[in-house]
Amino acid sequence: VQLQASGGGVVPTGGSLRLSCAASGGSLGSSGMAWFRQSPGKEREFVAAIRWSTASTDYADSIKGRFTISRDRAKTTVYLQMDSLKPEDTAVYYCALDPVYNVARIHRSRPSNYDYWGQGTLVTVSS
């Protein structure tokens, strides 16, 4: 499976961006996909996850109500709509895929749960 992330950029505080993660080369039917982010000097942090089959979602508390994860079956693409962006949202954002969705949320929020990763896309929120 290959994941191609895109959509990062520079945006002012309060602005919006939409990230995309296009998946290819494998079946997504049983999978879970997620977005993580990493700032310099910090560990990779869970942002949001989606179950491909049902589109059920969960979010980190730090972004709940501001970010929305979704998926397009036909395009085999997962999106992260980011609104009301803050300077602390500045990070490299990575998409990830777990071939078999993990029903335990504690595992879904861990990078080690995911087998495939995109290359990362930089989001910079200016103050």
Coordinates of C-alpha atoms in Angstrom, one line a residue:
V1 CA 0.0 0.0 0.0
Q2 CA 1.2 3.5 -0.9
L3 CA -0.1 6.6 0.8
Q4 CA 0.4 10.1 -0.7
A5 CA -0.4 13.0 1.5
S6 CA -0.9 16.5 0.2
G7 CA -2.5 19.8 1.1
G8 CA -0.2 21.4 3.6
G9 CA 0.8 25.0 3.5
V10 CA 1.0 28.3 5.4
V11 CA -2.2 29.7 6.8
P12 CA -3.0 32.5 9.3
T13 CA -4.4 31.9 12.7
G14 CA -8.1 31.1 12.3
G15 CA -7.7 29.9 8.8
S16 CA -8.5 26.5 7.2
L17 CA -6.8 23.8 5.3
R18 CA -7.8 20.5 3.9
L19 CA -5.3 17.7 3.8
S20 CA -5.7 14.7 1.5
C21 CA -4.2 11.2 1.7
A22 CA -4.6 9.1 -1.4
A23 CA -4.2 5.3 -1.0
S24 CA -3.2 2.9 -3.7
G25 CA -2.0 -0.7 -4.1
G26 CA -4.2 -2.5 -1.6
S27 CA -7.7 -3.2 -0.3
L28 CA -9.1 -0.8 2.2
G29 CA -12.2 -2.6 3.1
S30 CA -11.1 -3.7 6.6
S31 CA -8.7 -0.9 7.3
G32 CA -8.5 2.0 9.6
M33 CA -6.8 5.2 8.6
A34 CA -5.5 8.0 10.7
W35 CA -3.8 11.3 10.8
F36 CA -0.9 12.0 13.1
R37 CA 1.2 15.1 13.5
Q38 CA 4.7 15.9 14.7
S39 CA 6.3 19.1 15.8
P40 CA 10.1 19.6 16.2
G41 CA 11.3 18.0 19.4
K42 CA 8.0 16.3 20.1
E43 CA 6.6 12.8 19.7
R44 CA 4.2 11.9 16.9
E45 CA 0.7 12.8 18.1
F46 CA -2.6 11.2 17.2
V47 CA -5.0 13.6 15.5
A48 CA -8.0 11.6 14.1
A49 CA -8.9 8.2 12.8
I50 CA -11.6 6.7 10.6
R51 CA -12.9 3.2 10.0
W52 CA -13.0 2.7 6.2
S53 CA -16.0 0.4 6.2
T54 CA -18.4 2.5 8.3
A55 CA -16.7 5.9 8.3
S56 CA -16.9 6.0 12.1
T57 CA -14.4 8.5 13.5
D58 CA -12.6 9.5 16.6
Y59 CA -10.5 12.5 17.5
A60 CA -7.9 13.8 19.8
D61 CA -9.3 16.2 22.4
S62 CA -6.9 18.9 21.3
I63 CA -8.6 19.2 17.9
K64 CA -12.1 18.1 18.6
G65 CA -14.7 20.4 17.1
R66 CA -12.1 22.0 14.8
F67 CA -10.9 19.2 12.6
T68 CA -13.0 16.7 10.6
I69 CA -11.8 13.4 9.1
S70 CA -13.6 11.9 6.2
R71 CA -13.1 9.4 3.4
D72 CA -14.1 9.1 -0.3
R73 CA -14.6 5.5 -1.3
A74 CA -14.4 6.1 -5.0
K75 CA -11.2 8.1 -4.8
T76 CA -9.7 5.9 -2.0
T77 CA -8.8 9.1 -0.3
V78 CA -9.0 10.3 3.3
Y79 CA -9.3 13.9 4.1
L80 CA -8.6 16.1 7.2
Q81 CA -10.5 19.3 7.1
M82 CA -8.8 21.7 9.6
D83 CA -10.7 24.8 10.7
S84 CA -10.0 27.5 13.3
L85 CA -6.3 26.7 13.0
K86 CA -4.0 27.8 15.8
P87 CA -0.2 28.3 15.9
E88 CA 0.1 25.2 18.0
D89 CA -1.3 23.2 15.1
T90 CA 1.9 23.8 13.2
A91 CA 3.4 20.4 12.5
V92 CA 4.2 17.9 9.8
Y93 CA 1.0 15.9 9.3
Y94 CA 1.2 12.2 8.4
C95 CA -1.5 9.8 7.2
A96 CA -1.3 6.2 8.2
L97 CA -3.1 2.9 7.5
D98 CA -3.8 -0.1 9.6
P99 CA -4.9 -3.0 7.2
V100 CA -7.3 -4.3 9.9
Y101 CA -9.2 -1.7 11.9
N102 CA -8.4 -1.9 15.6
V103 CA -11.5 -1.7 17.7
A104 CA -9.6 -0.5 20.8
R105 CA -9.3 3.2 20.7
I106 CA -6.2 3.2 22.8
H107 CA -4.4 1.2 20.1
R108 CA -5.8 3.4 17.3
S109 CA -4.1 6.4 18.8
R110 CA -0.7 4.8 18.8
P111 CA 1.7 5.2 15.8
S112 CA 2.9 1.6 16.4
N113 CA -0.6 0.4 15.4
Y114 CA -0.1 1.5 11.8
D115 CA 1.8 -0.4 9.1
Y116 CA 1.8 2.1 6.3
W117 CA 2.7 5.8 6.3
G118 CA 2.5 8.7 3.9
Q119 CA 5.5 11.0 3.5
G120 CA 4.1 13.9 5.6
T121 CA 2.9 17.4 4.6
L122 CA 3.9 20.5 6.5
V123 CA 1.2 22.8 8.0
T124 CA 2.4 26.2 9.3
V125 CA -0.1 28.4 11.1
S126 CA 1.2 32.0 11.4
S127 CA 0.4 34.1 14.5

